[in-house]
PDB file of C-alpha atoms in Angstrom:
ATOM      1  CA  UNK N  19     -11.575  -7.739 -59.882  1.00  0.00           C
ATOM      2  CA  UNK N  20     -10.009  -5.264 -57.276  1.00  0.00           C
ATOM      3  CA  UNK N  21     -12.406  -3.360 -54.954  1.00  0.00           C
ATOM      4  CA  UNK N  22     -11.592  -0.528 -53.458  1.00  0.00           C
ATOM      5  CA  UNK N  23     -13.383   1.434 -50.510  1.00  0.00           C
ATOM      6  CA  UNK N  24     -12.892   5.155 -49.494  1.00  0.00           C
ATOM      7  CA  UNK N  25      -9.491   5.666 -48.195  1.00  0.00           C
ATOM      8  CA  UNK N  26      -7.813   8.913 -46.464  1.00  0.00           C
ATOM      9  CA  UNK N  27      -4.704  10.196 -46.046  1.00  0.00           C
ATOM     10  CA  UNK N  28      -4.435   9.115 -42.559  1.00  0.00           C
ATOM     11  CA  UNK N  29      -5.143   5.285 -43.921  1.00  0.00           C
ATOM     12  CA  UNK N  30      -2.431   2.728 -42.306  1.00  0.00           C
ATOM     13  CA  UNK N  31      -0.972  -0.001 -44.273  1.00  0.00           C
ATOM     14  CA  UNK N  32      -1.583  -3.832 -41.940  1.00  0.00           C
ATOM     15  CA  UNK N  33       0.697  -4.204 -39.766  1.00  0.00           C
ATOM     16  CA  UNK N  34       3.010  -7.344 -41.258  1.00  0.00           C
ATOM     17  CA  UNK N  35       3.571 -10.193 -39.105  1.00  0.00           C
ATOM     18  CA  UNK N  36       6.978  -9.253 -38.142  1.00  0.00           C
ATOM     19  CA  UNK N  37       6.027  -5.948 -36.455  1.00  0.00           C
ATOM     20  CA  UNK N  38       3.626  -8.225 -34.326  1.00  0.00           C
ATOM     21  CA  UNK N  39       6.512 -10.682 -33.310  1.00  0.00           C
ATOM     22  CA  UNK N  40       8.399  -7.945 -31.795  1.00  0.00           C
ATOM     23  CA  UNK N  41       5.648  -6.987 -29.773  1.00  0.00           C
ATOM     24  CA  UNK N  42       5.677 -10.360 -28.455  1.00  0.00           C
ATOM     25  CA  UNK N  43       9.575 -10.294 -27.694  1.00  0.00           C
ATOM     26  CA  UNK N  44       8.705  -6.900 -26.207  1.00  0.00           C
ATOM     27  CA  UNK N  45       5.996  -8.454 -23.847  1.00  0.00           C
ATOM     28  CA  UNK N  46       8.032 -11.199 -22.647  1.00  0.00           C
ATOM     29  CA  UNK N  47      11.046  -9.253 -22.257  1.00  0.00           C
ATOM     30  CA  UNK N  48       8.544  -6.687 -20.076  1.00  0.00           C
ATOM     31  CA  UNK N  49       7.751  -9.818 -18.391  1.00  0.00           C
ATOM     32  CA  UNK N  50      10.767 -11.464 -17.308  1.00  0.00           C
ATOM     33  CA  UNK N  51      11.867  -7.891 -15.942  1.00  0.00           C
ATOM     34  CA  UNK N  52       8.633  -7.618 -13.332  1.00  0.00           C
ATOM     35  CA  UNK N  53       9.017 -11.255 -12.390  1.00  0.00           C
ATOM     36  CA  UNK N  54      13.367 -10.337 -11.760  1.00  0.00           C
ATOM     37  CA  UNK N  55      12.114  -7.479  -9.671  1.00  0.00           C
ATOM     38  CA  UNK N  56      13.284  -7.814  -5.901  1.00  0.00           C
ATOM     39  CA  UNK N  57      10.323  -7.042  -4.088  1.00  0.00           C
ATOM     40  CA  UNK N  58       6.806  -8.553  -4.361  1.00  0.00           C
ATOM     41  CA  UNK N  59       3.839  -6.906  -5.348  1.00  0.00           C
ATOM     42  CA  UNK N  60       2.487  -6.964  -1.831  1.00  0.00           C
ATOM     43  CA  UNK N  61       6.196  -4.775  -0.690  1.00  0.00           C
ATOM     44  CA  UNK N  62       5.319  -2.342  -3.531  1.00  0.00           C
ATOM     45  CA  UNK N  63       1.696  -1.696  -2.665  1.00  0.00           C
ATOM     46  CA  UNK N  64       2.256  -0.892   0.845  1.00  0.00           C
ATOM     47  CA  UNK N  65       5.413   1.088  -0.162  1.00  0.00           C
ATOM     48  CA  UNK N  66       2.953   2.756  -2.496  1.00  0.00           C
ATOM     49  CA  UNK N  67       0.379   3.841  -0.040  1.00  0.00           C
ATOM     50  CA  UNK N  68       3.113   5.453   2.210  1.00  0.00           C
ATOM     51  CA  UNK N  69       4.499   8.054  -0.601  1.00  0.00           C
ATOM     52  CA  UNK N  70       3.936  11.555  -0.059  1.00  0.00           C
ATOM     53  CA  UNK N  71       2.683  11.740  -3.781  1.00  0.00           C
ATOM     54  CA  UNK N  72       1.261   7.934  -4.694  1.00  0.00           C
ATOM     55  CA  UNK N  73      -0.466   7.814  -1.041  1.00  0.00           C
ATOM     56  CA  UNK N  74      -3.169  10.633  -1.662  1.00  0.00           C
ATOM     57  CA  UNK N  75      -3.955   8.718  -5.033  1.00  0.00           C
ATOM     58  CA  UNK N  76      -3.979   5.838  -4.122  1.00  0.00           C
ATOM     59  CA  UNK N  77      -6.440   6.954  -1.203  1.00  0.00           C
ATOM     60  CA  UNK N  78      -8.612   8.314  -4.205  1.00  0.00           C
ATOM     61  CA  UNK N  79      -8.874   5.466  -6.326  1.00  0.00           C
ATOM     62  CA  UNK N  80      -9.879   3.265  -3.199  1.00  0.00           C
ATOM     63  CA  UNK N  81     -12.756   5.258  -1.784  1.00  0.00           C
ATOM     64  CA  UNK N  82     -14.754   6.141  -5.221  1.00  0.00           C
ATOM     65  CA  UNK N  83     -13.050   9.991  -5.037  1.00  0.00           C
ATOM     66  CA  UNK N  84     -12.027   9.168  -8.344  1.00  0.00           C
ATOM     67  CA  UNK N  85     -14.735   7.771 -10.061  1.00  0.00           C
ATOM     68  CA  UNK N  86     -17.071  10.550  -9.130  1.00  0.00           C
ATOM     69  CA  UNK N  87     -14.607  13.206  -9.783  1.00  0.00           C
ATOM     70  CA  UNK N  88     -13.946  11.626 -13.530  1.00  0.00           C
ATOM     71  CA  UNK N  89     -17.765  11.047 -14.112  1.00  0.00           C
ATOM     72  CA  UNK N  90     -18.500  14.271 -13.464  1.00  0.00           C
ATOM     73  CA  UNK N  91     -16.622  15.432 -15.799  1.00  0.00           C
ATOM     74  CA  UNK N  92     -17.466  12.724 -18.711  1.00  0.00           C
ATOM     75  CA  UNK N  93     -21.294  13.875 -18.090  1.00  0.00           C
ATOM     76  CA  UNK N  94     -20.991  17.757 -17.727  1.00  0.00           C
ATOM     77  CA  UNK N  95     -21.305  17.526 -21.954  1.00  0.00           C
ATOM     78  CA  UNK N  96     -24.350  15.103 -21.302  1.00  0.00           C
ATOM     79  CA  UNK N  97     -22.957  13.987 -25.140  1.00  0.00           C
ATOM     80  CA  UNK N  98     -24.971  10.340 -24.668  1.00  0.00           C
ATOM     81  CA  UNK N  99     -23.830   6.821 -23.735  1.00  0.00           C
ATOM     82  CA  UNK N 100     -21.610   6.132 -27.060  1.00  0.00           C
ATOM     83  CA  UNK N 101     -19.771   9.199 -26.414  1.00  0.00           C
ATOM     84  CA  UNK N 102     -19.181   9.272 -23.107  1.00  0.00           C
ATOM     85  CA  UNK N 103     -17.898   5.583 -23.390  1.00  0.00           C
ATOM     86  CA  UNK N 104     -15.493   7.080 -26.181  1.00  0.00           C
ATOM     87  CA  UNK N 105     -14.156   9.348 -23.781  1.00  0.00           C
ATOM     88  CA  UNK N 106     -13.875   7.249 -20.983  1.00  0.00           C
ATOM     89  CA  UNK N 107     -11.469   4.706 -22.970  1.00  0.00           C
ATOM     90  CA  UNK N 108      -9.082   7.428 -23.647  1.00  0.00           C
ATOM     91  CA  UNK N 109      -8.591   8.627 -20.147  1.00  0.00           C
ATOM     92  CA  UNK N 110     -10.091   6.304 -17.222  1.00  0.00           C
ATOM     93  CA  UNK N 111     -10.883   2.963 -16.304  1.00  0.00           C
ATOM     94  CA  UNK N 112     -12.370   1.306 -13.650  1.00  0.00           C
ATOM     95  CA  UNK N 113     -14.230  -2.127 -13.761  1.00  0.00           C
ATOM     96  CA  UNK N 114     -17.718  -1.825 -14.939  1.00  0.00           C
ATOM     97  CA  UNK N 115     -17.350   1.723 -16.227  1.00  0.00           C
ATOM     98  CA  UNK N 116     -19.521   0.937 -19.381  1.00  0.00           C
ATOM     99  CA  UNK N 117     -21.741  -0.605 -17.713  1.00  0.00           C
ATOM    100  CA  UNK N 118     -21.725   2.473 -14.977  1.00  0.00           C
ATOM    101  CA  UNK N 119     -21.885   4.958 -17.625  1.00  0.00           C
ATOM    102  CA  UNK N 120     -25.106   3.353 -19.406  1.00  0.00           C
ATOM    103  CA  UNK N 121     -27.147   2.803 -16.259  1.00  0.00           C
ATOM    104  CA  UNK N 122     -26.108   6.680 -14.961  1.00  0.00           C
ATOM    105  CA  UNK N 123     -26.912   8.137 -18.669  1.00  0.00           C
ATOM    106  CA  UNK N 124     -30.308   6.521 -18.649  1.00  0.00           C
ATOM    107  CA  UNK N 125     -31.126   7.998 -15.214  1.00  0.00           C
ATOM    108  CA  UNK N 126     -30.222  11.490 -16.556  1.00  0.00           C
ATOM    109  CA  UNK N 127     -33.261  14.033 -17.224  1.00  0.00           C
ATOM    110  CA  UNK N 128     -30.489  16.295 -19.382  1.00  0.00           C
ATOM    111  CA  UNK N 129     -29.329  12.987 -21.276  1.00  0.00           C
ATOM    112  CA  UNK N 130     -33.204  11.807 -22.117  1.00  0.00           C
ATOM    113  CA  UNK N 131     -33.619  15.143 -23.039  1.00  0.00           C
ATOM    114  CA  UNK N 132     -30.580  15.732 -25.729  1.00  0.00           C
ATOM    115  CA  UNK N 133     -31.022  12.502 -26.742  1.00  0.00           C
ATOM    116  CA  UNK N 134     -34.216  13.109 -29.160  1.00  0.00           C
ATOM    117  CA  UNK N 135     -32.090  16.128 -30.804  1.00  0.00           C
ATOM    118  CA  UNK N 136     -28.183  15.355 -30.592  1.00  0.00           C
ATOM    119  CA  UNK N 137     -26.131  18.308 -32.033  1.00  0.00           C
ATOM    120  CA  UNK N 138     -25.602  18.215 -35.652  1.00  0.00           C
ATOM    121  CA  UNK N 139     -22.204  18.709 -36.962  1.00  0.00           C
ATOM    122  CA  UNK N 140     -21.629  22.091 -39.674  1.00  0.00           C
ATOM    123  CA  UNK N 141     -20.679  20.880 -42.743  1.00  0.00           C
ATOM    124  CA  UNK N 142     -17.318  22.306 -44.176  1.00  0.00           C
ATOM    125  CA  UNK N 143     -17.129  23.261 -47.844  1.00  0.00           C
ATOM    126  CA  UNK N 144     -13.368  23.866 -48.927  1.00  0.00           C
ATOM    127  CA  UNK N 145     -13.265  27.012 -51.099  1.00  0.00           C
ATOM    128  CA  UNK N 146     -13.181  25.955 -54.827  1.00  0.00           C
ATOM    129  CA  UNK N 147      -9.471  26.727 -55.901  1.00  0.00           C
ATOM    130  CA  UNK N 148      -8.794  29.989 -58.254  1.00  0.00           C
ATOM    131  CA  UNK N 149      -6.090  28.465 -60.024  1.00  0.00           C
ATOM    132  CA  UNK N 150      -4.414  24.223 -61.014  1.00  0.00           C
ATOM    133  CA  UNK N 151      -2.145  22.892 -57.796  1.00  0.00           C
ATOM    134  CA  UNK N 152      -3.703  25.708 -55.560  1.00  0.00           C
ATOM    135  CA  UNK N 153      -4.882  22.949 -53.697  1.00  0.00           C
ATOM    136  CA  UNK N 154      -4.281  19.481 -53.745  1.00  0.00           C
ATOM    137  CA  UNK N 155      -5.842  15.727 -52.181  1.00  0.00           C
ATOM    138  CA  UNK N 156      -2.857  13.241 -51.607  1.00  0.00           C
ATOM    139  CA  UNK N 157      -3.778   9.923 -51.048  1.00  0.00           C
ATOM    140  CA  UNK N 158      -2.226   6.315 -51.066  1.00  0.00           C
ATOM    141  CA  UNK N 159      -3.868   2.886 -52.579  1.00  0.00           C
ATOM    142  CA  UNK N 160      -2.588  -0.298 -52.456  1.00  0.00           C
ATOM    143  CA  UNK N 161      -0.858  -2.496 -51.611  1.00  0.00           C
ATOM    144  CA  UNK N 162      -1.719  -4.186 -55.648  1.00  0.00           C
ATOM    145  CA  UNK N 163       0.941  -6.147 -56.841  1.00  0.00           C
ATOM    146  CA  UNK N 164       3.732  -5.354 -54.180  1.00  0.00           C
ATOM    147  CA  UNK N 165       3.291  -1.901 -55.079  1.00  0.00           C
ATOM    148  CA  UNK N 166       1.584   1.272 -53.244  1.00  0.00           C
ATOM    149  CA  UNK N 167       0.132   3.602 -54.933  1.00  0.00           C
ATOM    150  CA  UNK N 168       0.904   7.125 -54.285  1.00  0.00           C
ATOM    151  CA  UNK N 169      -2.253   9.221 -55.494  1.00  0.00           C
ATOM    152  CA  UNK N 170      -2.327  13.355 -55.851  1.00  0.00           C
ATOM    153  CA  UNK N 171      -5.492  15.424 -57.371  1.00  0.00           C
ATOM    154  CA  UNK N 172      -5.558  18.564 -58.306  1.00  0.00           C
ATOM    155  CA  UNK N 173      -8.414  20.078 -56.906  1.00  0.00           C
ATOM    156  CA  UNK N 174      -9.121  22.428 -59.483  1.00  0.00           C
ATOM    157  CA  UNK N 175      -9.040  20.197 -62.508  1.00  0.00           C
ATOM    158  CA  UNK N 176      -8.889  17.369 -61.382  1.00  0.00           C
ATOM    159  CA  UNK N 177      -6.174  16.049 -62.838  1.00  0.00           C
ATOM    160  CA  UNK N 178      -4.404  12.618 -61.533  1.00  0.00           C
ATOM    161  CA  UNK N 179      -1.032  11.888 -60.456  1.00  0.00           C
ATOM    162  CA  UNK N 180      -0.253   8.380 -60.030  1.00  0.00           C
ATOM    163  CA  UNK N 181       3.468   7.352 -58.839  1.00  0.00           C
ATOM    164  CA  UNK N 182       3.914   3.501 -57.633  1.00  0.00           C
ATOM    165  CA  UNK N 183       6.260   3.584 -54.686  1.00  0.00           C
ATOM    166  CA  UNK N 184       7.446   0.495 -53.063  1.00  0.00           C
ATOM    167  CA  UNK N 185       8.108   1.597 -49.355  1.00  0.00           C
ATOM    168  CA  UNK N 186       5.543   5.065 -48.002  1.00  0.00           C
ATOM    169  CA  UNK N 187       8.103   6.503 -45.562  1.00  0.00           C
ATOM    170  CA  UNK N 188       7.940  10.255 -44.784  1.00  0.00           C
ATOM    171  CA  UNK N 189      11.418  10.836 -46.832  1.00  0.00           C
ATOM    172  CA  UNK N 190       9.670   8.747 -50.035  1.00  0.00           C
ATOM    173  CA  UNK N 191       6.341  10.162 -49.918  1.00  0.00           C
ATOM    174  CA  UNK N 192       8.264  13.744 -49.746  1.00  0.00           C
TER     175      UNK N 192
END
């Protein structure tokens, strides 16, 4: 028996093993080329810290200029520990940040406060199409039996498309 769970459009096939051997190559490649490099990592920090541009951020990362200045602007939502941690992985780093970012949020009167009534989100109701293939939901299932399934429903009535497709490229799908 074949189970299937929701899937979207935006649903990625696995990644097969091959695209994950390349990344290896890729990696030691990357690698080799720091380790060729003719200057240590000592040379290029201090080189670092004396650029007109790197210097200055460098300086800022160091004494905390950046931390503050970035968790200012993760808490001015007060959006809670989950999001704020959501955000953070997108755009920062530092060590400890989740850890920072839980033991700040729990400290916050505004964060306490929001966090017995979070925002709800509107719900969006697509307009019911007037007429068949005004508006369709594409979809793909699969991969069953070497095949992909490339799914299309008319909105209106309903009405199923099935084509199996054996590669789901942009020109195929098309």
């Amino acid at each position: 028996m074949i189970e299937h769970g929701n899937a979207n459009f935006l649903s990625r096939l696995p990644k097969t093993s091959e695209d994950l051997e390349v990344k290896d190559d890729i990696t030691i490649f990357q690698m080799s080329q720091i380790e060729a490099l003719p200057f240590t990592s000592k040379e290029l920090r201090q080189e670092t810290g004396k650029d007109i541009e790197l210097g200055p951020l460098l300086k800022a990362l160091r004494e905390g200029n950046f931390r503050r200045m970035s968790w200012k602007e993760l808490h001015a939502g007060h959006l809670g520990i989950v999001k704020m941690k959501a955000i953070a992985r997108s755009f920062v780093y530092w060590k400890n940040i989740d850890k920072d970012i839980e033991e700040a949020s729990k400290n916050c009167v505004d964060c306490a406060r929001y966090k017995a009534d979070p925002t709800k989100a509107k719900v969006h109701y697509w307009e019911y199409p007037s007429m068949p293939w005004e508006h369709i939901h594409v979809d793909f299932a699969g991969p069953i039996f070497e095949h992909t399934f490339f799914l299309i429903v008319d909105a209106h009535s309903k009405w199923l498309e099935v084509y199996p497709m054996k590669t789901t490229t942009t020109k195929k799908t098309i």
